[in-house]
Amino acid sequence: MSNKDKKNNSLSITIVGASGDLATQKIFPALFALFSQNLLPENTLFFGFARSTLSDMEFREKITKHLICRYTPEHSCERYMSDFLEKCFYCQGKYNSVDSFLDLYTLMREKNVSRKSNRIFYLAIPPDIFSDVAKAIGDSALVYCRDDVPWSRVIIEKPFGKDRDSSDKLTHEMAKIFTEEQTYRIDHYLGKEVVQNLLVLRFANQIFKPLWNSDYIKKIEIIWSEDKGIEGRGGYFDNYGIIRDIIQNHLLQILAMVTMEEPNSLSAREIRDKKVKVLSKIPPLKIDDILLGQYVSVKNDNIQLLGYTNDPTVPDSSLTPTFAKVKLKINNKRWKGVPFTITAGKAMKEKKTKVKITFRTPENNIFCSLGSCPPPNELIIRIQPNEGIHCNIVNKIPGKKLVFHEQRLDLSYDTAYTDHVIPEAYESLIMDIIDGDKSLFIRKDELQTAWDIFTPILHQIEKEKIKPTPYSFGSTGPKKNINE
């Protein structure tokens, strides 16, 4: 959408589940960031919809707590906040009620939302009520029939089902109201700046293009860890576990970006076609390809860190994994024989997300004849925290003796781009939705392919009640490896 189009169009953005943490801590701050940069259409209004009984003023106070001025000078911040909040309105109602969404429609008309205004519906709600909410929205005649002008678009957050069958059912039910073109399945990791930079890193740098294959790459690891436990979120997490919550979506998407073939263009269709193609070459996981863990209590500096099943929201007998390490392979020419490992865990030693690419040590290296072979080169893409790209190269320490030293070539975003504010993931993705750019959103066939990799092993784990290996809160995970 051009700047001219943005000025000429009106837009209503409805956040369903507006009183929840996702809406107040992520979505509304992202909308304010876009608003404060004048990136939204002039006639944009924001509507919160939820079951909580709130006045407009109470609703505005609730979201104000999380608004920060990242893009505006402090002297004008208060004015921007005031202008933004004046455009925020609240409607209380039941999620599955047509009458409640008709109340929303009435509120929109009262606030002079044009009948031809573009409409976005952000479902910041549990996935098990997506279908009911979509049906209520559709039955209240708030959805335009086609993704044309004016358009309607719906945003849904993962998890998209619990396995292939439930995912297909959700897709089928949502499609009764919103077309595939109108549906934006959001994965906020794809909005992170370093993840978006993967295509540039791979395909704009000639130094990497010829090396990005099994001839030169020994292994690739994707590592996600969080230094917190579930902290009262057991009602959600215990129904899904770490594989569904993190690996099958966030980390598999990163793997696809790292391993996909070069697209013929930067169109959404081309990029998503290449992602689907590489994911389709990953065979379903087997039990020998996976290690499961669950964190347990530990005393640290006289502070008792509670284990997973000690959380009051988790059943004492729960076997839900909070840690998983999976080994994948990609059956195509580029990646033949390269092992891919994805690790994710809660209550770990540190918080981090990174991709670690280890290159092969050249055979018959001349330095090996001296009794000390150089270590392999590594390329590390750090997604959070402290975004950056680092390459470990081998140097000689100055002096008469030949002593190898690994030196890091460092691109840290916080020092390299001091004149730029790095957008939050939700800011980038919401702007793409307004522009109609689906490059970073998950297509139906891509979702199906991802579930095909994990569904068999998830069913086996649950059927056989496989017990996860315990690991201490604050550690690096279970003290064993896959296949042990």
Short mmCIF file of C-alpha atoms in Angstrom, two decimals:
data_model
loop_
_atom_site.label_atom_id
_atom_site.label_comp_id
_atom_site.label_asym_id
_atom_site.label_seq_id
_atom_site.Cartn_x
_atom_site.Cartn_y
_atom_site.Cartn_z
CA MET A 1 0.00 0.00 0.00
CA SER A 2 1.47 3.36 -1.00
CA ASN A 3 1.63 6.32 1.34
CA LYS A 4 -1.11 7.95 -0.71
CA ASP A 5 -3.33 4.90 -0.28
CA LYS A 6 -2.73 4.89 3.46
CA LYS A 7 -3.86 8.50 3.74
CA ASN A 8 -6.99 7.91 1.65
CA ASN A 9 -8.17 4.72 3.37
CA SER A 10 -9.82 4.32 6.75
CA LEU A 11 -9.05 1.31 8.93
CA SER A 12 -10.58 -0.30 11.99
CA ILE A 13 -8.45 -2.71 14.04
CA THR A 14 -10.36 -4.91 16.49
CA ILE A 15 -8.43 -6.88 19.08
CA VAL A 16 -10.53 -9.74 20.39
CA GLY A 17 -9.24 -10.66 23.85
CA ALA A 18 -8.21 -7.06 24.41
CA SER A 19 -7.93 -7.31 28.20
CA GLY A 20 -5.37 -10.15 28.11
CA ASP A 21 -1.59 -9.98 28.40
CA LEU A 22 -0.90 -10.52 24.69
CA ALA A 23 -3.09 -7.57 23.74
CA THR A 24 -1.99 -5.17 26.46
CA GLN A 25 1.72 -6.04 26.51
CA LYS A 26 2.44 -6.72 22.83
CA ILE A 27 -0.29 -5.74 20.38
CA PHE A 28 -1.32 -2.31 21.63
CA PRO A 29 2.31 -1.20 22.20
CA ALA A 30 3.05 -2.26 18.61
CA LEU A 31 0.03 -0.35 17.31
CA PHE A 32 1.12 2.72 19.24
CA ALA A 33 4.63 2.43 17.81
CA LEU A 34 3.19 2.43 14.28
CA PHE A 35 0.83 5.28 15.15
CA SER A 36 3.63 7.43 16.61
CA GLN A 37 5.58 7.04 13.36
CA ASN A 38 2.57 8.12 11.28
CA LEU A 39 2.60 4.78 9.47
CA LEU A 40 -1.11 4.06 9.85
CA PRO A 41 -3.93 5.49 7.76
CA GLU A 42 -5.13 8.82 9.13
CA ASN A 43 -8.59 7.44 9.84
CA THR A 44 -7.54 4.46 11.96
CA LEU A 45 -9.58 3.49 15.02
CA PHE A 46 -8.82 0.73 17.54
CA PHE A 47 -11.49 -1.41 19.20
CA GLY A 48 -10.95 -3.73 22.11
CA PHE A 49 -13.38 -6.62 22.58
CA ALA A 50 -13.38 -8.94 25.59
CA ARG A 51 -15.55 -10.42 28.33
CA SER A 52 -14.23 -8.13 31.08
CA THR A 53 -16.47 -5.26 32.14
CA LEU A 54 -14.48 -2.11 31.41
CA SER A 55 -15.32 1.47 30.48
CA ASP A 56 -13.37 3.18 27.71
CA MET A 57 -11.41 5.06 30.38
CA GLU A 58 -10.55 1.88 32.33
CA PHE A 59 -9.55 0.16 29.11
CA ARG A 60 -7.27 3.05 28.14
CA GLU A 61 -5.66 3.06 31.58
CA LYS A 62 -5.00 -0.68 31.24
CA ILE A 63 -3.16 -0.40 27.92
CA THR A 64 -1.35 2.85 28.83
CA LYS A 65 0.77 0.96 31.37
CA HIS A 66 2.69 -0.75 28.54
CA LEU A 67 3.02 2.08 26.02
CA ILE A 68 6.52 3.46 25.55
CA CYS A 69 7.84 6.19 23.27
CA ARG A 70 10.52 4.46 21.23
CA TYR A 71 10.12 6.62 18.15
CA THR A 72 9.09 10.05 19.42
CA PRO A 73 10.97 12.74 21.38
CA GLU A 74 10.04 12.80 25.03
CA HIS A 75 8.55 16.29 24.79
CA SER A 76 5.94 15.05 22.27
CA CYS A 77 5.35 11.61 23.78
CA GLU A 78 2.42 12.67 25.95
CA ARG A 79 0.68 14.24 22.96
CA TYR A 80 1.09 11.10 20.84
CA MET A 81 -0.22 8.91 23.66
CA SER A 82 -3.20 11.17 24.18
CA ASP A 83 -4.04 11.18 20.46
CA PHE A 84 -3.66 7.39 20.28
CA LEU A 85 -5.83 6.69 23.33
CA GLU A 86 -8.59 8.94 21.99
CA LYS A 87 -8.86 6.49 19.09
CA CYS A 88 -9.18 3.43 21.39
CA PHE A 89 -12.63 2.14 22.35
CA TYR A 90 -13.91 -0.87 24.24
CA CYS A 91 -16.83 -3.25 23.75
CA GLN A 92 -17.72 -5.87 26.34
CA GLY A 93 -19.29 -9.07 25.09
CA LYS A 94 -19.29 -12.84 24.81
CA TYR A 95 -16.87 -14.39 22.36
CA ASN A 96 -19.41 -16.69 20.72
CA SER A 97 -22.28 -14.20 20.64
CA VAL A 98 -23.51 -12.64 17.41
CA ASP A 99 -25.39 -10.03 19.47
CA SER A 100 -22.11 -9.01 21.14
CA PHE A 101 -20.42 -8.44 17.80
CA LEU A 102 -23.47 -6.55 16.58
CA ASP A 103 -22.84 -4.32 19.62
CA LEU A 104 -19.31 -3.88 18.31
CA TYR A 105 -20.69 -2.95 14.90
CA THR A 106 -23.00 -0.38 16.51
CA LEU A 107 -20.03 1.07 18.42
CA MET A 108 -18.08 1.35 15.17
CA ARG A 109 -20.95 3.25 13.55
CA GLU A 110 -21.17 5.57 16.58
CA LYS A 111 -17.48 6.37 16.17
CA ASN A 112 -18.03 7.17 12.49
CA VAL A 113 -16.30 4.13 11.07
CA SER A 114 -17.16 4.12 7.39
CA ARG A 115 -19.10 1.21 5.95
CA LYS A 116 -16.24 0.92 3.47
CA SER A 117 -13.49 0.99 6.07
CA ASN A 118 -10.86 -1.75 5.87
CA ARG A 119 -11.11 -4.12 8.83
CA ILE A 120 -8.56 -6.16 10.77
CA PHE A 121 -9.62 -8.64 13.46
CA TYR A 122 -6.81 -9.80 15.74
CA LEU A 123 -7.81 -12.94 17.67
CA ALA A 124 -5.65 -12.61 20.80
CA ILE A 125 -7.55 -15.46 22.44
CA PRO A 126 -7.03 -19.19 23.13
CA PRO A 127 -7.04 -21.18 19.87
CA ASP A 128 -9.85 -23.46 21.00
CA ILE A 129 -12.33 -20.60 20.55
CA PHE A 130 -11.00 -19.26 17.21
CA SER A 131 -13.77 -20.96 15.25
CA ASP A 132 -16.60 -19.78 17.51
CA VAL A 133 -15.36 -16.20 17.42
CA ALA A 134 -14.86 -16.24 13.66
CA LYS A 135 -18.40 -17.55 13.18
CA ALA A 136 -19.85 -14.83 15.43
CA ILE A 137 -17.90 -12.16 13.54
CA GLY A 138 -19.09 -13.56 10.23
CA ASP A 139 -22.73 -13.88 11.30
CA SER A 140 -22.71 -10.25 12.40
CA ALA A 141 -21.85 -9.23 8.80
CA LEU A 142 -18.53 -7.61 9.75
CA VAL A 143 -16.52 -9.56 7.16
CA TYR A 144 -16.31 -8.48 3.54
CA CYS A 145 -16.69 -11.35 1.09
CA ARG A 146 -13.39 -10.92 -0.74
CA ASP A 147 -9.92 -9.62 0.01
CA ASP A 148 -10.52 -6.67 -2.24
CA VAL A 149 -11.17 -3.01 -1.53
CA PRO A 150 -12.43 -2.59 1.12
CA TRP A 151 -10.93 -5.69 2.72
CA SER A 152 -11.24 -7.75 5.90
CA ARG A 153 -8.29 -9.63 7.40
CA VAL A 154 -8.00 -11.88 10.42
CA ILE A 155 -4.87 -12.53 12.48
CA ILE A 156 -4.54 -15.72 14.52
CA GLU A 157 -1.75 -16.67 16.90
CA LYS A 158 -0.22 -20.11 17.28
CA PRO A 159 -0.67 -22.86 18.24
CA PHE A 160 -2.73 -23.75 15.20
CA GLY A 161 -4.16 -27.00 16.57
CA LYS A 162 -2.41 -29.78 18.51
CA ASP A 163 -1.68 -32.12 15.58
CA ARG A 164 -2.35 -32.46 11.86
CA ASP A 165 -6.03 -33.45 12.24
CA SER A 166 -6.96 -30.67 14.69
CA SER A 167 -5.01 -28.15 12.60
CA ASP A 168 -6.86 -29.20 9.45
CA LYS A 169 -10.17 -28.93 11.30
CA LEU A 170 -9.33 -25.43 12.52
CA THR A 171 -8.31 -24.37 9.01
CA HIS A 172 -11.55 -25.79 7.60
CA GLU A 173 -13.73 -24.03 10.19
CA MET A 174 -11.95 -20.68 9.82
CA ALA A 175 -12.26 -20.93 6.01
CA LYS A 176 -16.05 -20.84 6.33
CA ILE A 177 -15.72 -17.17 7.34
CA PHE A 178 -12.30 -15.95 6.18
CA THR A 179 -10.66 -17.00 2.92
CA GLU A 180 -7.05 -18.20 2.91
CA GLU A 181 -6.11 -14.84 1.38
CA GLN A 182 -7.79 -13.03 4.27
CA THR A 183 -6.12 -15.19 6.94
CA TYR A 184 -2.78 -14.21 8.50
CA ARG A 185 -1.25 -16.90 10.73
CA ILE A 186 1.24 -14.93 12.74
CA ASP A 187 4.50 -16.27 14.15
CA HIS A 188 6.16 -13.34 15.86
CA TYR A 189 9.63 -14.90 15.52
CA LEU A 190 9.43 -14.25 11.78
CA GLY A 191 9.04 -10.55 12.58
CA LYS A 192 12.32 -10.38 14.50
CA GLU A 193 14.86 -8.26 12.66
CA VAL A 194 17.64 -10.86 12.64
CA VAL A 195 15.28 -13.56 11.29
CA GLN A 196 14.12 -11.21 8.54
CA ASN A 197 17.78 -10.57 7.76
CA LEU A 198 18.42 -14.26 7.04
CA LEU A 199 17.45 -13.91 3.38
CA VAL A 200 19.77 -10.94 2.99
CA LEU A 201 22.60 -12.71 4.79
CA ARG A 202 22.28 -15.79 2.60
CA PHE A 203 21.44 -14.40 -0.80
CA ALA A 204 22.98 -10.91 -0.87
CA ASN A 205 26.46 -12.00 0.29
CA GLN A 206 28.37 -13.90 -2.36
CA ILE A 207 30.82 -15.16 0.24
CA PHE A 208 28.14 -17.41 1.78
CA LYS A 209 26.19 -18.62 -1.24
CA PRO A 210 28.70 -21.25 -2.46
CA LEU A 211 29.37 -22.48 1.10
CA TRP A 212 25.73 -23.01 2.11
CA ASN A 213 25.54 -26.77 1.59
CA SER A 214 26.71 -30.14 2.90
CA ASP A 215 30.12 -29.85 1.20
CA TYR A 216 31.11 -27.11 3.61
CA ILE A 217 28.66 -27.23 6.52
CA LYS A 218 29.09 -29.97 9.11
CA LYS A 219 26.01 -29.35 11.28
CA ILE A 220 23.39 -26.74 12.15
CA GLU A 221 21.94 -26.19 15.61
CA ILE A 222 18.99 -24.01 16.62
CA ILE A 223 18.88 -23.31 20.33
CA TRP A 224 16.11 -21.66 22.34
CA SER A 225 16.19 -21.35 26.10
CA GLU A 226 14.30 -19.36 28.69
CA ASP A 227 15.54 -18.72 32.21
CA LYS A 228 12.02 -18.74 33.65
CA GLY A 229 9.57 -21.51 34.38
CA ILE A 230 5.92 -21.44 33.40
CA GLU A 231 5.00 -19.18 36.35
CA GLY A 232 1.30 -19.94 36.62
CA ARG A 233 0.68 -20.61 32.92
CA GLY A 234 0.22 -24.33 33.42
CA GLY A 235 -3.39 -24.20 32.28
CA TYR A 236 -2.15 -23.44 28.79
CA PHE A 237 1.30 -25.00 28.70
CA ASP A 238 0.38 -28.38 30.14
CA ASN A 239 -2.01 -28.95 27.23
CA TYR A 240 0.68 -28.26 24.64
CA GLY A 241 4.23 -28.77 25.93
CA ILE A 242 7.49 -27.41 24.59
CA ILE A 243 7.33 -29.12 21.19
CA ARG A 244 3.97 -27.63 20.21
CA ASP A 245 4.62 -24.33 21.98
CA ILE A 246 8.07 -23.53 20.56
CA ILE A 247 9.64 -26.12 18.25
CA GLN A 248 6.91 -27.01 15.75
CA ASN A 249 6.31 -23.35 14.92
CA HIS A 250 8.93 -20.77 15.94
CA LEU A 251 12.06 -22.85 15.56
CA LEU A 252 10.92 -24.87 12.56
CA GLN A 253 10.19 -21.57 10.79
CA ILE A 254 13.75 -20.43 11.50
CA LEU A 255 15.06 -23.75 10.16
CA ALA A 256 13.07 -23.25 6.96
CA MET A 257 14.55 -19.77 6.49
CA VAL A 258 18.07 -21.09 7.04
CA THR A 259 17.76 -24.06 4.67
CA MET A 260 15.34 -23.01 1.88
CA GLU A 261 16.50 -22.63 -1.70
CA GLU A 262 16.91 -19.15 -3.14
CA PRO A 263 13.54 -17.85 -4.38
CA ASN A 264 13.19 -16.47 -7.90
CA SER A 265 11.82 -13.24 -6.47
CA LEU A 266 10.89 -11.65 -3.15
CA SER A 267 7.18 -12.23 -3.68
CA ALA A 268 5.26 -13.82 -0.82
CA ARG A 269 4.35 -16.78 -2.99
CA GLU A 270 7.94 -17.50 -4.02
CA ILE A 271 9.30 -17.29 -0.48
CA ARG A 272 6.58 -19.48 0.99
CA ASP A 273 6.86 -21.99 -1.87
CA LYS A 274 10.55 -22.47 -1.06
CA LYS A 275 9.84 -22.88 2.64
CA VAL A 276 7.19 -25.53 1.97
CA LYS A 277 9.53 -27.35 -0.42
CA VAL A 278 12.35 -27.72 2.11
CA LEU A 279 10.01 -28.66 4.98
CA SER A 280 8.48 -31.37 2.81
CA LYS A 281 11.92 -33.01 2.62
CA ILE A 282 12.09 -33.53 6.40
CA PRO A 283 10.87 -37.04 7.33
CA PRO A 284 8.63 -37.51 10.38
CA LEU A 285 10.50 -37.78 13.66
CA LYS A 286 11.06 -41.12 15.37
CA ILE A 287 11.47 -41.78 19.07
CA ASP A 288 15.25 -42.19 18.70
CA ASP A 289 15.41 -38.64 17.31
CA ILE A 290 14.19 -36.94 20.45
CA LEU A 291 15.15 -36.27 24.08
CA LEU A 292 12.51 -34.97 26.49
CA GLY A 293 13.01 -33.26 29.83
CA GLN A 294 11.05 -31.65 32.65
CA TYR A 295 12.55 -29.19 35.14
CA VAL A 296 12.53 -30.00 38.85
CA SER A 297 13.04 -27.98 42.03
CA VAL A 298 16.46 -26.79 43.11
CA LYS A 299 17.74 -24.58 45.91
CA ASN A 300 19.89 -21.71 44.63
CA ASP A 301 21.45 -19.17 47.02
CA ASN A 302 18.92 -20.21 49.66
CA ILE A 303 16.08 -19.55 47.22
CA GLN A 304 13.87 -22.50 46.36
CA LEU A 305 13.18 -22.59 42.61
CA LEU A 306 10.03 -24.63 42.10
CA GLY A 307 9.85 -27.51 39.66
CA TYR A 308 7.27 -27.78 36.91
CA THR A 309 4.86 -30.04 38.81
CA ASN A 310 5.22 -27.86 41.93
CA ASP A 311 3.41 -25.07 40.10
CA PRO A 312 -0.19 -24.96 41.40
CA THR A 313 -1.52 -24.78 37.82
CA VAL A 314 0.13 -28.10 36.86
CA PRO A 315 -1.10 -31.60 37.83
CA ASP A 316 1.31 -33.43 40.14
CA SER A 317 1.50 -36.38 37.75
CA SER A 318 2.09 -34.33 34.58
CA LEU A 319 4.46 -35.83 31.99
CA THR A 320 4.43 -32.72 29.81
CA PRO A 321 7.96 -31.94 28.58
CA THR A 322 9.41 -28.51 29.31
CA PHE A 323 12.58 -29.40 27.37
CA ALA A 324 13.05 -31.15 24.06
CA LYS A 325 16.00 -31.80 21.81
CA VAL A 326 15.17 -33.14 18.36
CA LYS A 327 17.41 -34.34 15.56
CA LEU A 328 16.22 -33.73 12.01
CA LYS A 329 17.51 -34.42 8.54
CA ILE A 330 16.63 -32.90 5.20
CA ASN A 331 16.51 -35.35 2.32
CA ASN A 332 17.66 -33.20 -0.56
CA LYS A 333 20.91 -32.68 -2.44
CA ARG A 334 21.94 -29.50 -0.64
CA TRP A 335 21.67 -30.91 2.87
CA LYS A 336 22.41 -34.61 2.41
CA GLY A 337 24.13 -35.97 5.52
CA VAL A 338 23.96 -32.74 7.55
CA PRO A 339 22.44 -33.22 11.04
CA PHE A 340 20.07 -30.51 12.26
CA THR A 341 19.41 -30.21 15.97
CA ILE A 342 16.68 -28.09 17.54
CA THR A 343 16.77 -27.60 21.31
CA ALA A 344 14.22 -25.74 23.40
CA GLY A 345 13.84 -25.56 27.15
CA LYS A 346 12.25 -23.58 29.94
CA ALA A 347 13.84 -22.88 33.35
CA MET A 348 17.30 -23.05 31.82
CA LYS A 349 20.56 -21.34 32.76
CA GLU A 350 20.06 -18.36 30.45
CA LYS A 351 17.66 -16.80 27.99
CA LYS A 352 18.78 -17.00 24.38
CA THR A 353 17.77 -17.90 20.86
CA LYS A 354 20.46 -18.56 18.30
CA VAL A 355 21.41 -20.46 15.17
CA LYS A 356 24.84 -22.07 15.24
CA ILE A 357 26.32 -23.18 11.91
CA THR A 358 29.50 -25.25 12.20
CA PHE A 359 31.62 -25.57 9.06
CA ARG A 360 33.71 -28.57 8.16
CA THR A 361 37.42 -28.68 8.88
CA PRO A 362 39.20 -29.17 5.54
CA GLU A 363 40.51 -32.67 4.99
CA ASN A 364 44.31 -32.95 4.78
CA ASN A 365 44.70 -29.51 6.34
CA ILE A 366 48.37 -28.52 6.22
CA PHE A 367 48.38 -27.52 9.88
CA CYS A 368 47.26 -30.97 11.06
CA SER A 369 50.69 -32.33 10.15
CA LEU A 370 52.09 -30.17 12.94
CA GLY A 371 50.04 -32.04 15.51
CA SER A 372 47.36 -29.45 16.06
CA CYS A 373 44.45 -29.13 13.65
CA PRO A 374 42.63 -25.78 13.60
CA PRO A 375 39.12 -25.72 15.08
CA PRO A 376 36.18 -25.43 12.66
CA ASN A 377 34.77 -22.06 11.71
CA GLU A 378 31.38 -21.15 13.17
CA LEU A 379 28.72 -18.70 12.11
CA ILE A 380 26.39 -17.74 14.94
CA ILE A 381 23.16 -15.85 14.33
CA ARG A 382 21.93 -14.53 17.66
CA ILE A 383 18.23 -13.73 17.59
CA GLN A 384 17.78 -12.74 21.24
CA PRO A 385 18.94 -11.13 23.38
CA ASN A 386 21.65 -8.81 21.98
CA GLU A 387 20.83 -9.43 18.32
CA GLY A 388 23.82 -10.00 16.13
CA ILE A 389 25.77 -12.09 13.65
CA HIS A 390 29.14 -13.48 14.69
CA CYS A 391 31.72 -15.49 12.80
CA ASN A 392 34.49 -17.38 14.55
CA ILE A 393 37.66 -17.54 12.46
CA VAL A 394 41.03 -19.10 13.28
CA ASN A 395 44.01 -16.81 13.88
CA LYS A 396 47.60 -17.30 14.96
CA ILE A 397 48.55 -15.77 18.28
CA PRO A 398 51.56 -13.44 17.70
CA GLY A 399 54.89 -15.06 18.56
CA LYS A 400 57.31 -17.71 17.34
CA LYS A 401 55.11 -20.67 18.22
CA LEU A 402 52.12 -21.67 16.16
CA VAL A 403 49.21 -21.35 18.54
CA PHE A 404 45.69 -21.16 17.16
CA HIS A 405 43.21 -18.68 18.53
CA GLU A 406 39.52 -18.42 17.66
CA GLN A 407 38.66 -14.79 17.02
CA ARG A 408 35.11 -13.53 16.69
CA LEU A 409 34.15 -11.18 13.90
CA ASP A 410 31.26 -9.39 15.51
CA LEU A 411 28.21 -7.61 14.10
CA SER A 412 26.17 -6.60 17.13
CA TYR A 413 23.03 -4.68 16.26
CA ASP A 414 23.14 -2.51 19.37
CA THR A 415 26.54 -1.08 18.40
CA ALA A 416 26.35 -1.27 14.60
CA TYR A 417 22.99 0.48 14.29
CA THR A 418 23.05 3.10 17.01
CA ASP A 419 21.15 5.55 14.77
CA HIS A 420 18.29 3.10 14.22
CA VAL A 421 15.51 1.88 16.47
CA ILE A 422 15.11 -1.85 15.91
CA PRO A 423 11.40 -2.55 15.41
CA GLU A 424 9.68 -5.05 17.66
CA ALA A 425 8.44 -8.15 15.86
CA TYR A 426 4.77 -7.29 16.21
CA GLU A 427 5.34 -3.84 14.73
CA SER A 428 6.83 -5.27 11.56
CA LEU A 429 4.22 -7.99 11.16
CA ILE A 430 1.20 -5.77 11.76
CA MET A 431 2.55 -3.32 9.18
CA ASP A 432 2.91 -6.20 6.71
CA ILE A 433 -0.72 -7.18 7.35
CA ILE A 434 -1.91 -3.66 6.62
CA ASP A 435 0.18 -3.67 3.43
CA GLY A 436 -1.15 -7.11 2.46
CA ASP A 437 2.36 -8.64 2.40
CA LYS A 438 2.11 -12.33 3.37
CA SER A 439 5.82 -13.22 2.99
CA LEU A 440 6.29 -13.79 6.72
CA PHE A 441 2.97 -15.52 7.42
CA ILE A 442 2.29 -19.23 7.42
CA ARG A 443 0.34 -20.65 4.50
CA LYS A 444 -2.08 -23.55 4.86
CA ASP A 445 0.10 -26.12 3.09
CA GLU A 446 3.15 -24.97 5.07
CA LEU A 447 1.25 -25.55 8.31
CA GLN A 448 0.21 -29.02 7.15
CA THR A 449 3.78 -29.92 6.21
CA ALA A 450 5.11 -28.77 9.59
CA TRP A 451 2.54 -30.84 11.47
CA ASP A 452 3.36 -33.93 9.39
CA ILE A 453 6.90 -33.85 10.80
CA PHE A 454 5.79 -33.85 14.44
CA THR A 455 2.33 -35.44 14.65
CA PRO A 456 3.44 -39.12 14.72
CA ILE A 457 5.99 -38.60 17.49
CA LEU A 458 3.60 -36.46 19.55
CA HIS A 459 0.97 -39.19 19.38
CA GLN A 460 3.53 -41.84 20.36
CA ILE A 461 4.78 -39.81 23.34
CA GLU A 462 1.26 -39.40 24.65
CA LYS A 463 0.09 -42.93 23.92
CA GLU A 464 3.11 -44.56 25.57
CA LYS A 465 3.21 -41.96 28.39
CA ILE A 466 6.94 -41.45 27.87
CA LYS A 467 8.44 -39.94 30.99
CA PRO A 468 10.69 -36.90 30.48
CA THR A 469 14.17 -36.83 32.01
CA PRO A 470 14.37 -34.50 35.04
CA TYR A 471 16.75 -31.54 34.99
CA SER A 472 17.41 -28.85 37.58
CA PHE A 473 15.84 -25.42 37.30
CA GLY A 474 18.63 -23.10 36.07
CA SER A 475 20.72 -25.81 34.43
CA THR A 476 21.53 -26.51 30.78
CA GLY A 477 18.99 -29.31 30.53
CA PRO A 478 19.08 -33.09 31.00
CA LYS A 479 22.54 -34.61 31.47
CA LYS A 480 22.14 -37.07 28.61
CA ASN A 481 22.00 -36.94 24.83
CA ILE A 482 19.67 -38.23 22.16
CA ASN A 483 19.81 -42.04 21.75
CA GLU A 484 21.15 -42.61 25.27
#
